[in-house]
JSON list of C-alpha atoms in Angstrom, two decimals:
[
{"chain": "P", "resi": 17, "resn": "THR", "atom": "CA", "xyz": [20.84, 102.77, -97.23]},
{"chain": "P", "resi": 18, "resn": "TRP", "atom": "CA", "xyz": [18.99, 99.52, -97.29]},
{"chain": "P", "resi": 19, "resn": "LEU", "atom": "CA", "xyz": [19.61, 99.18, -93.75]},
{"chain": "P", "resi": 20, "resn": "VAL", "atom": "CA", "xyz": [19.29, 102.17, -92.95]},
{"chain": "P", "resi": 21, "resn": "THR", "atom": "CA", "xyz": [14.97, 102.52, -93.95]},
{"chain": "P", "resi": 22, "resn": "HIS", "atom": "CA", "xyz": [14.61, 98.96, -92.84]},
{"chain": "P", "resi": 23, "resn": "ALA", "atom": "CA", "xyz": [16.10, 100.32, -88.74]},
{"chain": "P", "resi": 24, "resn": "ALA", "atom": "CA", "xyz": [13.61, 103.51, -89.26]},
{"chain": "P", "resi": 25, "resn": "PHE", "atom": "CA", "xyz": [11.21, 101.38, -89.95]},
{"chain": "P", "resi": 26, "resn": "ASN", "atom": "CA", "xyz": [11.72, 98.67, -87.01]},
{"chain": "P", "resi": 27, "resn": "ILE", "atom": "CA", "xyz": [11.20, 101.66, -84.39]},
{"chain": "P", "resi": 28, "resn": "LEU", "atom": "CA", "xyz": [8.64, 102.99, -85.81]},
{"chain": "P", "resi": 29, "resn": "ILE", "atom": "CA", "xyz": [6.98, 99.73, -86.30]},
{"chain": "P", "resi": 30, "resn": "TRP", "atom": "CA", "xyz": [8.49, 99.35, -81.90]},
{"chain": "P", "resi": 31, "resn": "GLN", "atom": "CA", "xyz": [7.00, 103.44, -81.38]},
{"chain": "P", "resi": 32, "resn": "TRP", "atom": "CA", "xyz": [3.00, 102.70, -82.18]},
{"chain": "P", "resi": 33, "resn": "HIS", "atom": "CA", "xyz": [2.93, 99.45, -81.05]},
{"chain": "P", "resi": 34, "resn": "GLN", "atom": "CA", "xyz": [3.98, 101.15, -77.81]},
{"chain": "P", "resi": 35, "resn": "ARG", "atom": "CA", "xyz": [1.82, 103.99, -78.23]},
{"chain": "P", "resi": 36, "resn": "HIS", "atom": "CA", "xyz": [-1.11, 101.13, -78.60]},
{"chain": "P", "resi": 37, "resn": "CYS", "atom": "CA", "xyz": [-0.52, 99.35, -75.73]},
{"chain": "P", "resi": 38, "resn": "GLU", "atom": "CA", "xyz": [-0.32, 102.22, -73.80]},
{"chain": "P", "resi": 39, "resn": "GLU", "atom": "CA", "xyz": [-3.87, 103.60, -75.58]},
{"chain": "P", "resi": 40, "resn": "LEU", "atom": "CA", "xyz": [-5.39, 100.46, -74.52]},
{"chain": "P", "resi": 41, "resn": "LEU", "atom": "CA", "xyz": [-4.58, 100.38, -71.19]},
{"chain": "P", "resi": 42, "resn": "GLN", "atom": "CA", "xyz": [-5.06, 103.89, -70.95]},
{"chain": "P", "resi": 43, "resn": "SER", "atom": "CA", "xyz": [-9.03, 102.57, -72.42]},
{"chain": "P", "resi": 44, "resn": "ALA", "atom": "CA", "xyz": [-8.82, 100.24, -69.90]},
{"chain": "P", "resi": 45, "resn": "LYS", "atom": "CA", "xyz": [-8.37, 102.23, -66.43]},
{"chain": "P", "resi": 46, "resn": "ILE", "atom": "CA", "xyz": [-10.78, 104.37, -68.03]},
{"chain": "P", "resi": 47, "resn": "GLN", "atom": "CA", "xyz": [-13.25, 101.94, -68.76]},
{"chain": "P", "resi": 48, "resn": "GLN", "atom": "CA", "xyz": [-12.80, 100.19, -65.10]},
{"chain": "P", "resi": 49, "resn": "TYR", "atom": "CA", "xyz": [-13.00, 104.00, -62.81]},
{"chain": "P", "resi": 50, "resn": "LEU", "atom": "CA", "xyz": [-16.62, 104.63, -64.92]},
{"chain": "P", "resi": 51, "resn": "ARG", "atom": "CA", "xyz": [-17.73, 100.90, -64.10]},
{"chain": "P", "resi": 52, "resn": "SER", "atom": "CA", "xyz": [-16.93, 101.08, -60.43]},
{"chain": "P", "resi": 53, "resn": "HIS", "atom": "CA", "xyz": [-18.62, 104.79, -60.72]},
{"chain": "P", "resi": 54, "resn": "GLY", "atom": "CA", "xyz": [-21.66, 103.57, -61.60]},
{"chain": "P", "resi": 55, "resn": "VAL", "atom": "CA", "xyz": [-21.35, 105.76, -65.28]},
{"chain": "P", "resi": 56, "resn": "SER", "atom": "CA", "xyz": [-23.68, 104.23, -67.94]},
{"chain": "P", "resi": 57, "resn": "GLN", "atom": "CA", "xyz": [-22.12, 101.57, -71.09]},
{"chain": "P", "resi": 58, "resn": "LEU", "atom": "CA", "xyz": [-23.38, 104.52, -72.92]},
{"chain": "P", "resi": 59, "resn": "LEU", "atom": "CA", "xyz": [-21.54, 107.35, -71.42]},
{"chain": "P", "resi": 60, "resn": "THR", "atom": "CA", "xyz": [-19.72, 105.07, -71.06]},
{"chain": "P", "resi": 61, "resn": "ARG", "atom": "CA", "xyz": [-18.91, 105.25, -74.93]},
{"chain": "P", "resi": 62, "resn": "ARG", "atom": "CA", "xyz": [-19.75, 108.28, -76.24]},
{"chain": "P", "resi": 63, "resn": "ILE", "atom": "CA", "xyz": [-16.73, 109.67, -73.31]},
{"chain": "P", "resi": 64, "resn": "LEU", "atom": "CA", "xyz": [-13.86, 106.75, -74.73]},
{"chain": "P", "resi": 65, "resn": "ARG", "atom": "CA", "xyz": [-15.32, 107.30, -77.96]},
{"chain": "P", "resi": 66, "resn": "VAL", "atom": "CA", "xyz": [-14.77, 111.42, -77.55]},
{"chain": "P", "resi": 67, "resn": "LEU", "atom": "CA", "xyz": [-11.21, 110.59, -75.93]},
{"chain": "P", "resi": 68, "resn": "ARG", "atom": "CA", "xyz": [-10.17, 108.81, -79.08]},
{"chain": "P", "resi": 69, "resn": "LEU", "atom": "CA", "xyz": [-11.13, 111.87, -81.17]},
{"chain": "P", "resi": 70, "resn": "TRP", "atom": "CA", "xyz": [-9.40, 114.05, -78.42]},
{"chain": "P", "resi": 71, "resn": "CYS", "atom": "CA", "xyz": [-5.68, 111.79, -78.58]},
{"chain": "P", "resi": 72, "resn": "ALA", "atom": "CA", "xyz": [-6.04, 111.34, -82.69]},
{"chain": "P", "resi": 73, "resn": "GLU", "atom": "CA", "xyz": [-6.68, 115.17, -82.56]},
{"chain": "P", "resi": 74, "resn": "GLY", "atom": "CA", "xyz": [-3.67, 116.14, -80.05]},
{"chain": "P", "resi": 75, "resn": "SER", "atom": "CA", "xyz": [-1.08, 114.12, -81.79]},
{"chain": "P", "resi": 76, "resn": "ARG", "atom": "CA", "xyz": [-1.07, 116.26, -84.58]},
{"chain": "P", "resi": 77, "resn": "HIS", "atom": "CA", "xyz": [-0.50, 119.61, -82.58]},
{"chain": "P", "resi": 78, "resn": "LEU", "atom": "CA", "xyz": [3.05, 117.72, -81.32]},
{"chain": "P", "resi": 79, "resn": "GLU", "atom": "CA", "xyz": [5.26, 119.65, -78.34]},
{"chain": "P", "resi": 80, "resn": "GLU", "atom": "CA", "xyz": [8.37, 119.33, -76.66]},
{"chain": "P", "resi": 81, "resn": "ARG", "atom": "CA", "xyz": [7.04, 118.03, -74.01]},
{"chain": "P", "resi": 82, "resn": "ASP", "atom": "CA", "xyz": [5.96, 115.54, -76.11]},
{"chain": "P", "resi": 83, "resn": "LEU", "atom": "CA", "xyz": [9.20, 115.15, -77.31]},
{"chain": "P", "resi": 84, "resn": "PRO", "atom": "CA", "xyz": [11.20, 114.24, -73.79]},
{"chain": "P", "resi": 85, "resn": "LEU", "atom": "CA", "xyz": [14.23, 113.50, -75.79]},
{"chain": "P", "resi": 86, "resn": "LEU", "atom": "CA", "xyz": [15.10, 116.78, -76.71]},
{"chain": "P", "resi": 87, "resn": "GLN", "atom": "CA", "xyz": [15.45, 117.21, -73.15]},
{"chain": "P", "resi": 88, "resn": "SER", "atom": "CA", "xyz": [19.15, 114.87, -72.95]},
{"chain": "P", "resi": 89, "resn": "LEU", "atom": "CA", "xyz": [19.98, 117.83, -76.41]},
{"chain": "P", "resi": 90, "resn": "PRO", "atom": "CA", "xyz": [23.20, 119.78, -74.92]},
{"chain": "P", "resi": 91, "resn": "LEU", "atom": "CA", "xyz": [22.71, 123.05, -72.77]},
{"chain": "P", "resi": 92, "resn": "ASP", "atom": "CA", "xyz": [23.49, 124.64, -76.83]},
{"chain": "P", "resi": 93, "resn": "LEU", "atom": "CA", "xyz": [22.22, 123.21, -78.72]},
{"chain": "P", "resi": 94, "resn": "GLN", "atom": "CA", "xyz": [18.33, 123.14, -77.09]},
{"chain": "P", "resi": 95, "resn": "THR", "atom": "CA", "xyz": [18.96, 127.12, -76.43]},
{"chain": "P", "resi": 96, "resn": "ARG", "atom": "CA", "xyz": [19.76, 127.17, -80.54]},
{"chain": "P", "resi": 97, "resn": "MET", "atom": "CA", "xyz": [16.87, 125.37, -81.30]},
{"chain": "P", "resi": 98, "resn": "HIS", "atom": "CA", "xyz": [14.32, 127.63, -79.02]},
{"chain": "P", "resi": 99, "resn": "THR", "atom": "CA", "xyz": [15.92, 130.63, -80.16]},
{"chain": "P", "resi": 100, "resn": "GLU", "atom": "CA", "xyz": [15.36, 128.80, -84.31]},
{"chain": "P", "resi": 101, "resn": "VAL", "atom": "CA", "xyz": [10.81, 128.41, -82.64]},
{"chain": "P", "resi": 102, "resn": "PHE", "atom": "CA", "xyz": [10.64, 131.03, -80.34]},
{"chain": "P", "resi": 103, "resn": "SER", "atom": "CA", "xyz": [12.68, 134.28, -82.37]},
{"chain": "P", "resi": 104, "resn": "PRO", "atom": "CA", "xyz": [10.02, 134.99, -84.84]},
{"chain": "P", "resi": 105, "resn": "THR", "atom": "CA", "xyz": [7.09, 135.18, -83.05]},
{"chain": "P", "resi": 106, "resn": "LEU", "atom": "CA", "xyz": [8.16, 136.65, -79.81]},
{"chain": "P", "resi": 107, "resn": "MET", "atom": "CA", "xyz": [9.18, 139.60, -82.80]},
{"chain": "P", "resi": 108, "resn": "GLN", "atom": "CA", "xyz": [5.60, 140.05, -83.46]},
{"chain": "P", "resi": 109, "resn": "HIS", "atom": "CA", "xyz": [5.92, 142.59, -80.45]},
{"chain": "P", "resi": 110, "resn": "PRO", "atom": "CA", "xyz": [7.62, 145.89, -80.59]},
{"chain": "P", "resi": 111, "resn": "ALA", "atom": "CA", "xyz": [8.74, 145.46, -77.16]},
{"chain": "P", "resi": 112, "resn": "PHE", "atom": "CA", "xyz": [10.64, 142.43, -77.69]},
{"chain": "P", "resi": 113, "resn": "GLN", "atom": "CA", "xyz": [11.95, 143.84, -81.17]},
{"chain": "P", "resi": 114, "resn": "ARG", "atom": "CA", "xyz": [14.07, 146.69, -79.10]},
{"chain": "P", "resi": 115, "resn": "LEU", "atom": "CA", "xyz": [15.21, 145.02, -76.66]},
{"chain": "P", "resi": 116, "resn": "ARG", "atom": "CA", "xyz": [16.88, 142.76, -79.61]},
{"chain": "P", "resi": 117, "resn": "LYS", "atom": "CA", "xyz": [18.44, 145.82, -81.00]},
{"chain": "P", "resi": 118, "resn": "VAL", "atom": "CA", "xyz": [19.26, 146.14, -77.68]},
{"chain": "P", "resi": 119, "resn": "SER", "atom": "CA", "xyz": [21.02, 142.84, -76.34]},
{"chain": "P", "resi": 120, "resn": "ARG", "atom": "CA", "xyz": [20.79, 139.63, -77.78]},
{"chain": "P", "resi": 121, "resn": "LEU", "atom": "CA", "xyz": [21.77, 137.92, -75.76]},
{"chain": "P", "resi": 122, "resn": "CYS", "atom": "CA", "xyz": [18.74, 138.80, -73.27]},
{"chain": "P", "resi": 123, "resn": "HIS", "atom": "CA", "xyz": [16.24, 137.58, -76.67]},
{"chain": "P", "resi": 124, "resn": "ILE", "atom": "CA", "xyz": [18.47, 134.21, -76.55]},
{"chain": "P", "resi": 125, "resn": "ALA", "atom": "CA", "xyz": [17.49, 134.00, -72.75]},
{"chain": "P", "resi": 126, "resn": "ILE", "atom": "CA", "xyz": [13.63, 134.30, -73.48]},
{"chain": "P", "resi": 127, "resn": "CYS", "atom": "CA", "xyz": [13.43, 132.44, -76.64]},
{"chain": "P", "resi": 128, "resn": "HIS", "atom": "CA", "xyz": [15.24, 129.81, -73.91]},
{"chain": "P", "resi": 129, "resn": "LEU", "atom": "CA", "xyz": [13.37, 130.11, -70.37]},
{"chain": "P", "resi": 130, "resn": "ALA", "atom": "CA", "xyz": [10.71, 131.96, -70.66]},
{"chain": "P", "resi": 131, "resn": "MET", "atom": "CA", "xyz": [8.38, 131.18, -74.12]},
{"chain": "P", "resi": 132, "resn": "GLU", "atom": "CA", "xyz": [6.85, 127.58, -75.01]},
{"chain": "P", "resi": 133, "resn": "ALA", "atom": "CA", "xyz": [3.96, 126.92, -77.68]},
{"chain": "P", "resi": 134, "resn": "LYS", "atom": "CA", "xyz": [1.10, 125.54, -75.86]},
{"chain": "P", "resi": 135, "resn": "HIS", "atom": "CA", "xyz": [-1.70, 124.36, -78.70]},
{"chain": "P", "resi": 136, "resn": "CYS", "atom": "CA", "xyz": [-5.91, 124.97, -77.38]},
{"chain": "P", "resi": 137, "resn": "ASP", "atom": "CA", "xyz": [-8.54, 123.55, -78.08]},
{"chain": "P", "resi": 138, "resn": "VAL", "atom": "CA", "xyz": [-11.96, 124.56, -79.80]},
{"chain": "P", "resi": 139, "resn": "SER", "atom": "CA", "xyz": [-14.30, 126.17, -76.73]},
{"chain": "P", "resi": 140, "resn": "GLN", "atom": "CA", "xyz": [-11.12, 126.06, -74.32]},
{"chain": "P", "resi": 141, "resn": "GLU", "atom": "CA", "xyz": [-11.18, 129.67, -72.09]},
{"chain": "P", "resi": 142, "resn": "LEU", "atom": "CA", "xyz": [-7.32, 130.51, -71.76]},
{"chain": "P", "resi": 143, "resn": "PHE", "atom": "CA", "xyz": [-8.58, 132.96, -68.97]},
{"chain": "P", "resi": 144, "resn": "MET", "atom": "CA", "xyz": [-11.81, 134.47, -66.96]},
{"chain": "P", "resi": 145, "resn": "PRO", "atom": "CA", "xyz": [-12.20, 138.32, -65.80]},
{"chain": "P", "resi": 146, "resn": "GLY", "atom": "CA", "xyz": [-10.79, 138.95, -62.82]},
{"chain": "P", "resi": 147, "resn": "ASP", "atom": "CA", "xyz": [-7.51, 136.33, -63.52]},
{"chain": "P", "resi": 148, "resn": "ALA", "atom": "CA", "xyz": [-4.07, 137.75, -62.73]},
{"chain": "P", "resi": 149, "resn": "ALA", "atom": "CA", "xyz": [-1.95, 138.53, -65.75]},
{"chain": "P", "resi": 150, "resn": "GLU", "atom": "CA", "xyz": [0.33, 135.58, -66.05]},
{"chain": "P", "resi": 151, "resn": "ASP", "atom": "CA", "xyz": [1.85, 135.54, -69.51]},
{"chain": "P", "resi": 152, "resn": "VAL", "atom": "CA", "xyz": [1.96, 137.03, -73.01]},
{"chain": "P", "resi": 153, "resn": "LEU", "atom": "CA", "xyz": [-0.27, 134.73, -75.51]},
{"chain": "P", "resi": 154, "resn": "PHE", "atom": "CA", "xyz": [1.66, 135.56, -79.21]},
{"chain": "P", "resi": 155, "resn": "LEU", "atom": "CA", "xyz": [-1.72, 133.56, -81.47]},
{"chain": "P", "resi": 156, "resn": "ARG", "atom": "CA", "xyz": [1.27, 131.28, -83.88]},
{"chain": "P", "resi": 157, "resn": "VAL", "atom": "CA", "xyz": [-2.23, 129.44, -85.48]},
{"chain": "P", "resi": 158, "resn": "GLY", "atom": "CA", "xyz": [-6.05, 130.00, -85.90]},
{"chain": "P", "resi": 159, "resn": "HIS", "atom": "CA", "xyz": [-8.18, 132.87, -83.99]},
{"chain": "P", "resi": 160, "resn": "LEU", "atom": "CA", "xyz": [-8.82, 133.98, -80.23]},
{"chain": "P", "resi": 161, "resn": "ASP", "atom": "CA", "xyz": [-11.70, 135.59, -79.97]},
{"chain": "P", "resi": 162, "resn": "TYR", "atom": "CA", "xyz": [-13.11, 137.45, -76.20]},
{"chain": "P", "resi": 163, "resn": "PHE", "atom": "CA", "xyz": [-16.37, 137.31, -74.94]},
{"chain": "P", "resi": 164, "resn": "LYS", "atom": "CA", "xyz": [-17.25, 140.18, -72.82]},
{"chain": "P", "resi": 165, "resn": "GLY", "atom": "CA", "xyz": [-20.35, 138.12, -71.50]},
{"chain": "P", "resi": 166, "resn": "LYS", "atom": "CA", "xyz": [-21.63, 135.17, -71.97]},
{"chain": "P", "resi": 167, "resn": "ASP", "atom": "CA", "xyz": [-22.41, 135.22, -75.76]},
{"chain": "P", "resi": 168, "resn": "GLU", "atom": "CA", "xyz": [-21.20, 138.97, -76.88]},
{"chain": "P", "resi": 169, "resn": "LEU", "atom": "CA", "xyz": [-17.48, 138.92, -79.20]},
{"chain": "P", "resi": 170, "resn": "SER", "atom": "CA", "xyz": [-15.60, 142.07, -77.62]},
{"chain": "P", "resi": 171, "resn": "ALA", "atom": "CA", "xyz": [-12.54, 141.24, -80.83]},
{"chain": "P", "resi": 172, "resn": "ARG", "atom": "CA", "xyz": [-11.90, 138.80, -82.67]},
{"chain": "P", "resi": 173, "resn": "LEU", "atom": "CA", "xyz": [-7.52, 137.97, -82.63]},
{"chain": "P", "resi": 174, "resn": "GLU", "atom": "CA", "xyz": [-6.15, 136.69, -85.72]},
{"chain": "P", "resi": 175, "resn": "PRO", "atom": "CA", "xyz": [-2.69, 134.55, -85.93]},
{"chain": "P", "resi": 176, "resn": "GLY", "atom": "CA", "xyz": [0.55, 137.47, -85.89]},
{"chain": "P", "resi": 177, "resn": "ASP", "atom": "CA", "xyz": [-1.95, 139.58, -83.28]},
{"chain": "P", "resi": 178, "resn": "TRP", "atom": "CA", "xyz": [-1.20, 139.58, -79.15]},
{"chain": "P", "resi": 179, "resn": "VAL", "atom": "CA", "xyz": [-1.79, 140.05, -75.97]},
{"chain": "P", "resi": 180, "resn": "GLY", "atom": "CA", "xyz": [-1.69, 139.83, -72.19]},
{"chain": "P", "resi": 181, "resn": "GLU", "atom": "CA", "xyz": [-4.68, 138.76, -70.60]},
{"chain": "P", "resi": 182, "resn": "PRO", "atom": "CA", "xyz": [-7.42, 140.86, -68.98]},
{"chain": "P", "resi": 183, "resn": "ALA", "atom": "CA", "xyz": [-6.71, 141.70, -64.59]}
]
């Protein structure tokens, strides 16, 4: 047991070291870019502070693309994982409920090939009026506000709601 725990601890230390080195390198490159483009030191510090907060916030929302090792799983395991991850969300929509009854294989294919999780930051605009409708969004956590004008709230979506982008 100790050997397994010790090995896991060493891996965590190595991963932390790698991430820390990457962050330092990225920070140095950003500083170099800002300095070479005449950005003031005060603004550079503010930008770096926001980016550090953004990175810390982003680390709480782990997504599949952040874990390339999952792409190495056998196709069958990837498909099963996607079905377990996305099926509860997909089943919120009445059309997909009916589709699953008609064709379980089609339901599994949609979970594996057409679904992806996406984290959105506060005040992030997902689409604008006039954008082509390409996706259906299923809200899992938080809320989504629709605005008619610049500040006129027209609807608030909660977890379990779904919406197509406005055409």
